[in-house]
PDB file of C-alpha atoms in Angstrom:
ATOM      1  CA  MET A 870       0.123   0.178   0.101  1.00 45.00           C
ATOM      2  CA  TYR A 871       0.953   3.486  -1.328  1.00 50.00           C
ATOM      3  CA  LYS A 872       1.531   6.198   1.878  1.00 55.00           C
ATOM      4  CA  LYS A 873       0.172   9.415   1.046  1.00 57.00           C
ATOM      5  CA  LEU A 874       2.214  12.197   0.949  1.00 64.00           C
ATOM      6  CA  GLU A 875       1.244  15.764   1.937  1.00 63.00           C
ATOM      7  CA  SER A 876       2.737  17.487  -0.034  1.00 83.00           C
ATOM      8  CA  LYS A 877       4.607  19.355  -2.850  1.00 88.00           C
ATOM      9  CA  GLU A 878       7.063  20.006  -0.428  1.00 89.00           C
ATOM     10  CA  ASP A 879       7.119  17.056   1.149  1.00 90.00           C
ATOM     11  CA  ILE A 880       8.093  15.485  -2.325  1.00 92.00           C
ATOM     12  CA  LEU A 881      10.194  18.122  -2.622  1.00 93.00           C
ATOM     13  CA  GLN A 882      12.070  17.491   0.671  1.00 92.00           C
ATOM     14  CA  GLU A 883      12.413  13.423   0.131  1.00 91.00           C
ATOM     15  CA  ALA A 884      14.098  14.431  -3.689  1.00 92.00           C
ATOM     16  CA  ILE A 885      16.714  16.673  -1.610  1.00 91.00           C
ATOM     17  CA  GLU A 886      17.524  13.365   0.424  1.00 89.00           C
ATOM     18  CA  LEU A 887      17.832  11.018  -2.658  1.00 87.00           C
ATOM     19  CA  VAL A 888      20.091  14.006  -4.125  1.00 85.00           C
ATOM     20  CA  LYS A 889      22.501  13.974  -0.726  1.00 85.00           C
ATOM     21  CA  THR A 890      22.653   9.877  -0.004  1.00 83.00           C
ATOM     22  CA  ALA A 891      22.505   8.848  -4.526  1.00 81.00           C
ATOM     23  CA  GLY A 892      23.266  12.149  -6.456  1.00 77.00           C
ATOM     24  CA  PHE A 893      21.518  13.997  -8.407  1.00 77.00           C
ATOM     25  CA  LYS A 894      21.811  11.666 -11.550  1.00 78.00           C
ATOM     26  CA  GLU A 895      19.663   9.256  -9.513  1.00 81.00           C
ATOM     27  CA  LEU A 896      17.216  11.705  -9.050  1.00 85.00           C
ATOM     28  CA  ASN A 897      14.274  11.066 -12.026  1.00 89.00           C
ATOM     29  CA  ILE A 898      10.470  10.184 -11.470  1.00 92.00           C
ATOM     30  CA  ARG A 899      10.740   6.430 -10.501  1.00 91.00           C
ATOM     31  CA  GLY A 900      13.980   6.955  -8.153  1.00 88.00           C
ATOM     32  CA  LEU A 901      11.765   9.424  -6.590  1.00 90.00           C
ATOM     33  CA  ALA A 902       8.376   7.031  -6.226  1.00 89.00           C
ATOM     34  CA  SER A 903      10.454   4.460  -4.690  1.00 86.00           C
ATOM     35  CA  GLN A 904      12.464   6.943  -2.426  1.00 83.00           C
ATOM     36  CA  CYS A 905       8.305   8.445  -1.552  1.00 87.00           C
ATOM     37  CA  ASN A 906       7.099   5.035  -1.380  1.00 85.00           C
ATOM     38  CA  VAL A 907       4.374   6.474  -3.740  1.00 85.00           C
ATOM     39  CA  SER A 908       3.342   5.149  -7.447  1.00 86.00           C
ATOM     40  CA  VAL A 909       4.674   8.004 -10.275  1.00 90.00           C
ATOM     41  CA  GLY A 910       1.179   8.729 -10.871  1.00 90.00           C
ATOM     42  CA  THR A 911       1.344  10.289  -7.683  1.00 89.00           C
ATOM     43  CA  ILE A 912       5.107  12.085  -8.683  1.00 92.00           C
ATOM     44  CA  TYR A 913       3.494  12.897 -12.040  1.00 93.00           C
ATOM     45  CA  ASN A 914       0.797  14.756 -10.570  1.00 91.00           C
ATOM     46  CA  TYR A 915       3.030  17.172  -8.705  1.00 92.00           C
ATOM     47  CA  PHE A 916       5.488  17.733 -11.614  1.00 92.00           C
ATOM     48  CA  PRO A 917       4.668  16.377 -15.117  1.00 90.00           C
ATOM     49  CA  SER A 918       7.973  16.205 -16.468  1.00 86.00           C
ATOM     50  CA  LYS A 919      11.891  15.358 -14.989  1.00 84.00           C
ATOM     51  CA  GLN A 920      12.662  18.892 -15.827  1.00 82.00           C
ATOM     52  CA  GLU A 921       9.959  20.743 -13.757  1.00 86.00           C
ATOM     53  CA  LEU A 922      11.376  18.149 -11.429  1.00 89.00           C
ATOM     54  CA  LEU A 923      14.664  18.498 -11.579  1.00 85.00           C
ATOM     55  CA  VAL A 924      14.696  22.466 -11.442  1.00 83.00           C
ATOM     56  CA  GLU A 925      12.224  22.446  -8.441  1.00 88.00           C
ATOM     57  CA  THR A 926      14.818  20.645  -6.599  1.00 88.00           C
ATOM     58  CA  VAL A 927      17.817  22.493  -7.322  1.00 84.00           C
ATOM     59  CA  GLU A 928      15.845  25.654  -6.600  1.00 84.00           C
ATOM     60  CA  MET A 929      15.017  23.836  -3.685  1.00 87.00           C
ATOM     61  CA  ILE A 930      18.596  23.247  -2.840  1.00 86.00           C
ATOM     62  CA  TRP A 931      20.032  27.231  -3.918  1.00 82.00           C
ATOM     63  CA  ARG A 932      17.264  28.141  -1.083  1.00 83.00           C
ATOM     64  CA  ARG A 933      18.945  26.149   1.311  1.00 84.00           C
ATOM     65  CA  VAL A 934      22.278  26.536   0.413  1.00 83.00           C
ATOM     66  CA  PHE A 935      21.572  30.958   0.686  1.00 79.00           C
ATOM     67  CA  HIS A 936      18.702  30.593   3.062  1.00 75.00           C
ATOM     68  CA  ASN A 937      20.194  28.487   6.103  1.00 67.00           C
ATOM     69  CA  GLN A 938      21.579  31.971   7.210  1.00 70.00           C
ATOM     70  CA  VAL A 939      20.642  35.717   6.355  1.00 72.00           C
ATOM     71  CA  CYS A 940      22.954  38.158   5.508  1.00 72.00           C
ATOM     72  CA  ASP A 941      22.502  41.582   7.063  1.00 75.00           C
ATOM     73  CA  TYR A 942      23.790  43.236   3.619  1.00 69.00           C
ATOM     74  CA  GLU A 943      23.201  46.583   4.969  1.00 73.00           C
ATOM     75  CA  LYS A 944      24.669  46.647   8.356  1.00 81.00           C
ATOM     76  CA  SER A 945      28.162  44.039   6.649  1.00 83.00           C
ATOM     77  CA  ASN A 946      30.840  45.293   5.466  1.00 89.00           C
ATOM     78  CA  PHE A 947      32.101  44.107   2.066  1.00 91.00           C
ATOM     79  CA  LEU A 948      34.498  41.430   3.847  1.00 91.00           C
ATOM     80  CA  GLN A 949      31.745  40.015   6.049  1.00 90.00           C
ATOM     81  CA  VAL A 950      29.325  39.459   3.119  1.00 89.00           C
ATOM     82  CA  LEU A 951      32.159  37.794   1.733  1.00 90.00           C
ATOM     83  CA  ASN A 952      32.485  36.176   4.463  1.00 89.00           C
ATOM     84  CA  TRP A 953      28.811  35.133   4.695  1.00 88.00           C
ATOM     85  CA  LEU A 954      28.744  33.671   1.035  1.00 88.00           C
ATOM     86  CA  GLU A 955      31.926  31.787   0.857  1.00 90.00           C
ATOM     87  CA  THR A 956      30.187  29.952   4.197  1.00 89.00           C
ATOM     88  CA  CYS A 957      27.056  29.746   2.767  1.00 87.00           C
ATOM     89  CA  LEU A 958      28.818  27.663  -0.136  1.00 87.00           C
ATOM     90  CA  ARG A 959      31.085  25.423   1.737  1.00 89.00           C
ATOM     91  CA  ASN A 960      28.583  24.366   3.827  1.00 88.00           C
ATOM     92  CA  GLY A 961      26.502  23.793   0.627  1.00 86.00           C
ATOM     93  CA  ALA A 962      29.255  22.020  -0.957  1.00 86.00           C
ATOM     94  CA  LYS A 963      29.259  19.974   1.560  1.00 87.00           C
ATOM     95  CA  GLU A 964      25.874  19.038   2.209  1.00 86.00           C
ATOM     96  CA  PHE A 965      25.877  18.597  -1.862  1.00 82.00           C
ATOM     97  CA  PRO A 966      29.036  18.102  -2.686  1.00 79.00           C
ATOM     98  CA  ASP A 967      29.224  17.798  -6.563  1.00 74.00           C
ATOM     99  CA  PHE A 968      25.999  20.839  -6.736  1.00 76.00           C
ATOM    100  CA  LEU A 969      28.308  23.597  -7.619  1.00 74.00           C
ATOM    101  CA  SER A 970      30.728  22.072  -9.689  1.00 69.00           C
ATOM    102  CA  LYS A 971      28.262  19.853 -11.987  1.00 66.00           C
ATOM    103  CA  HIS A 972      24.789  22.026 -11.375  1.00 62.00           C
ATOM    104  CA  ASN A 973      24.447  22.752 -15.238  1.00 57.00           C
ATOM    105  CA  GLN A 974      25.362  18.884 -15.831  1.00 62.00           C
ATOM    106  CA  TYR A 975      22.245  18.123 -14.250  1.00 61.00           C
ATOM    107  CA  PHE A 976      20.252  19.408 -16.740  1.00 57.00           C
ATOM    108  CA  SER A 977      20.070  18.422 -20.644  1.00 54.00           C
ATOM    109  CA  GLY A 978      18.881  19.152 -23.728  1.00 55.00           C
ATOM    110  CA  LYS A 979      15.545  21.396 -23.263  1.00 57.00           C
ATOM    111  CA  GLU A 980      16.231  21.507 -19.297  1.00 54.00           C
ATOM    112  CA  ILE A 981      19.343  23.380 -19.291  1.00 59.00           C
ATOM    113  CA  PRO A 982      17.941  27.006 -19.750  1.00 66.00           C
ATOM    114  CA  ALA A 983      15.783  26.517 -17.066  1.00 63.00           C
ATOM    115  CA  GLY A 984      18.833  25.323 -14.997  1.00 63.00           C
ATOM    116  CA  ARG A 985      20.780  28.517 -16.277  1.00 65.00           C
ATOM    117  CA  LYS A 986      18.240  30.788 -15.469  1.00 71.00           C
ATOM    118  CA  GLN A 987      17.705  29.493 -11.850  1.00 68.00           C
ATOM    119  CA  MET A 988      21.186  29.929 -11.631  1.00 68.00           C
ATOM    120  CA  SER A 989      21.137  32.974 -12.976  1.00 72.00           C
ATOM    121  CA  GLU A 990      18.134  34.219 -10.916  1.00 74.00           C
ATOM    122  CA  TYR A 991      20.348  33.395  -7.517  1.00 71.00           C
ATOM    123  CA  PHE A 992      23.424  34.864  -8.601  1.00 74.00           C
ATOM    124  CA  MET A 993      21.768  37.773  -9.489  1.00 80.00           C
ATOM    125  CA  HIS A 994      20.300  38.129  -6.007  1.00 78.00           C
ATOM    126  CA  MET A 995      23.169  37.530  -4.451  1.00 77.00           C
ATOM    127  CA  GLN A 996      25.030  40.473  -7.068  1.00 85.00           C
ATOM    128  CA  ARG A 997      22.322  43.086  -5.820  1.00 84.00           C
ATOM    129  CA  GLY A 998      22.936  42.447  -2.371  1.00 82.00           C
ATOM    130  CA  ILE A 999      26.783  42.409  -2.575  1.00 88.00           C
ATOM    131  CA  LEU A1000      26.866  45.590  -5.003  1.00 90.00           C
ATOM    132  CA  SER A1001      24.465  47.587  -2.337  1.00 88.00           C
ATOM    133  CA  THR A1002      26.871  46.686   0.173  1.00 89.00           C
ATOM    134  CA  LEU A1003      30.361  47.493  -2.174  1.00 92.00           C
ATOM    135  CA  GLU A1004      29.164  50.802  -2.873  1.00 91.00           C
ATOM    136  CA  SER A1005      29.252  51.539   1.179  1.00 90.00           C
ATOM    137  CA  GLU A1006      33.280  50.748   0.809  1.00 91.00           C
ATOM    138  CA  LYS A1007      33.866  54.065  -0.480  1.00 92.00           C
ATOM    139  CA  THR A1008      37.675  53.367  -0.883  1.00 93.00           C
ATOM    140  CA  LEU A1009      37.526  50.158  -2.646  1.00 93.00           C
ATOM    141  CA  CYS A1010      35.106  51.789  -5.242  1.00 94.00           C
ATOM    142  CA  LYS A1011      37.346  54.431  -5.837  1.00 95.00           C
ATOM    143  CA  THR A1012      40.190  52.250  -5.798  1.00 94.00           C
ATOM    144  CA  LEU A1013      38.200  49.985  -9.011  1.00 95.00           C
ATOM    145  CA  GLU A1014      36.827  53.013 -10.273  1.00 95.00           C
ATOM    146  CA  THR A1015      40.641  54.485 -11.053  1.00 95.00           C
ATOM    147  CA  HIS A1016      41.627  51.164 -12.414  1.00 95.00           C
ATOM    148  CA  ASN A1017      38.560  51.425 -14.324  1.00 96.00           C
ATOM    149  CA  ILE A1018      36.598  48.352 -13.256  1.00 96.00           C
ATOM    150  CA  GLY A1019      33.034  47.939 -13.352  1.00 95.00           C
ATOM    151  CA  LYS A1020      31.408  47.215  -9.756  1.00 95.00           C
ATOM    152  CA  LYS A1021      29.575  44.601 -11.376  1.00 92.00           C
ATOM    153  CA  ASP A1022      31.870  43.222 -12.974  1.00 94.00           C
ATOM    154  CA  PHE A1023      33.886  43.434  -9.652  1.00 95.00           C
ATOM    155  CA  ILE A1024      31.504  41.175  -7.901  1.00 94.00           C
ATOM    156  CA  ASP A1025      31.084  38.643 -10.766  1.00 90.00           C
ATOM    157  CA  TYR A1026      34.772  38.032 -10.739  1.00 92.00           C
ATOM    158  CA  VAL A1027      34.924  37.912  -6.772  1.00 93.00           C
ATOM    159  CA  ILE A1028      31.438  35.623  -6.597  1.00 89.00           C
ATOM    160  CA  TRP A1029      33.512  33.333  -9.173  1.00 87.00           C
ATOM    161  CA  SER A1030      36.568  32.952  -7.564  1.00 92.00           C
ATOM    162  CA  LEU A1031      34.795  32.051  -4.489  1.00 90.00           C
ATOM    163  CA  VAL A1032      32.361  28.948  -6.189  1.00 86.00           C
ATOM    164  CA  ASP A1033      36.022  27.677  -8.095  1.00 88.00           C
ATOM    165  CA  CYS A1034      37.774  27.862  -5.218  1.00 91.00           C
ATOM    166  CA  ILE A1035      35.268  26.557  -3.177  1.00 89.00           C
ATOM    167  CA  THR A1036      34.609  23.524  -5.861  1.00 86.00           C
ATOM    168  CA  ASN A1037      38.340  22.572  -6.062  1.00 87.00           C
ATOM    169  CA  ASN A1038      38.951  23.027  -2.287  1.00 87.00           C
ATOM    170  CA  ARG A1039      41.578  25.583  -2.478  1.00 90.00           C
ATOM    171  CA  LYS A1040      41.715  28.509   0.105  1.00 91.00           C
ATOM    172  CA  THR A1041      40.237  32.299  -0.450  1.00 92.00           C
ATOM    173  CA  ASP A1042      42.635  33.707   1.313  1.00 91.00           C
ATOM    174  CA  ILE A1043      44.544  35.383  -1.543  1.00 92.00           C
ATOM    175  CA  LEU A1044      41.602  36.483  -2.816  1.00 92.00           C
ATOM    176  CA  ILE A1045      40.811  38.478   0.470  1.00 92.00           C
ATOM    177  CA  LYS A1046      44.177  39.558   0.991  1.00 93.00           C
ATOM    178  CA  MET A1047      43.787  41.061  -2.930  1.00 92.00           C
ATOM    179  CA  ILE A1048      40.609  43.181  -1.932  1.00 92.00           C
ATOM    180  CA  GLU A1049      41.839  43.988   1.523  1.00 91.00           C
ATOM    181  CA  THR A1050      44.799  45.529   0.213  1.00 90.00           C
ATOM    182  CA  MET A1051      42.151  47.232  -2.292  1.00 89.00           C
ATOM    183  CA  ASN A1052      39.991  48.770   0.363  1.00 81.00           C
TER     184      ASN A1052
END
């Protein structure tokens, strides 16, 4: 007999657990139905396609990575915000080991634009918060201006440098020291 799940969120939580224990490559409609101990039809009632299942699961993982710790951009300086970002990304990488490095590989064919759009939305949200903090750092902004480096380009570089360090299990000390010398 199949158990009745209470909500779509319950199924998404099971999808996240499946990703944590078996990896993203194992996330599919049949595997999730088995994990939830429900019929395949039940999963299709909530997720009409594998693409929708993947996209919503990835969105829940992004939320989990960034919303477990709240950052008060208005009360933090630029380095504190970067520390928050690094902590979120490192914790997320521990919980979901290959999520950052293989995010786009989880999607195939028609799923790729949806996956990229979702990742882009999360990074744009972060970028806006970090930009507001950066703009309060007058010395750093002046240094960027002097060297003709756009604030958004600088933030993109810093975010992707952090992601690269974390996915490749490297320290971020050099990046932080470079920023400190600019400020």
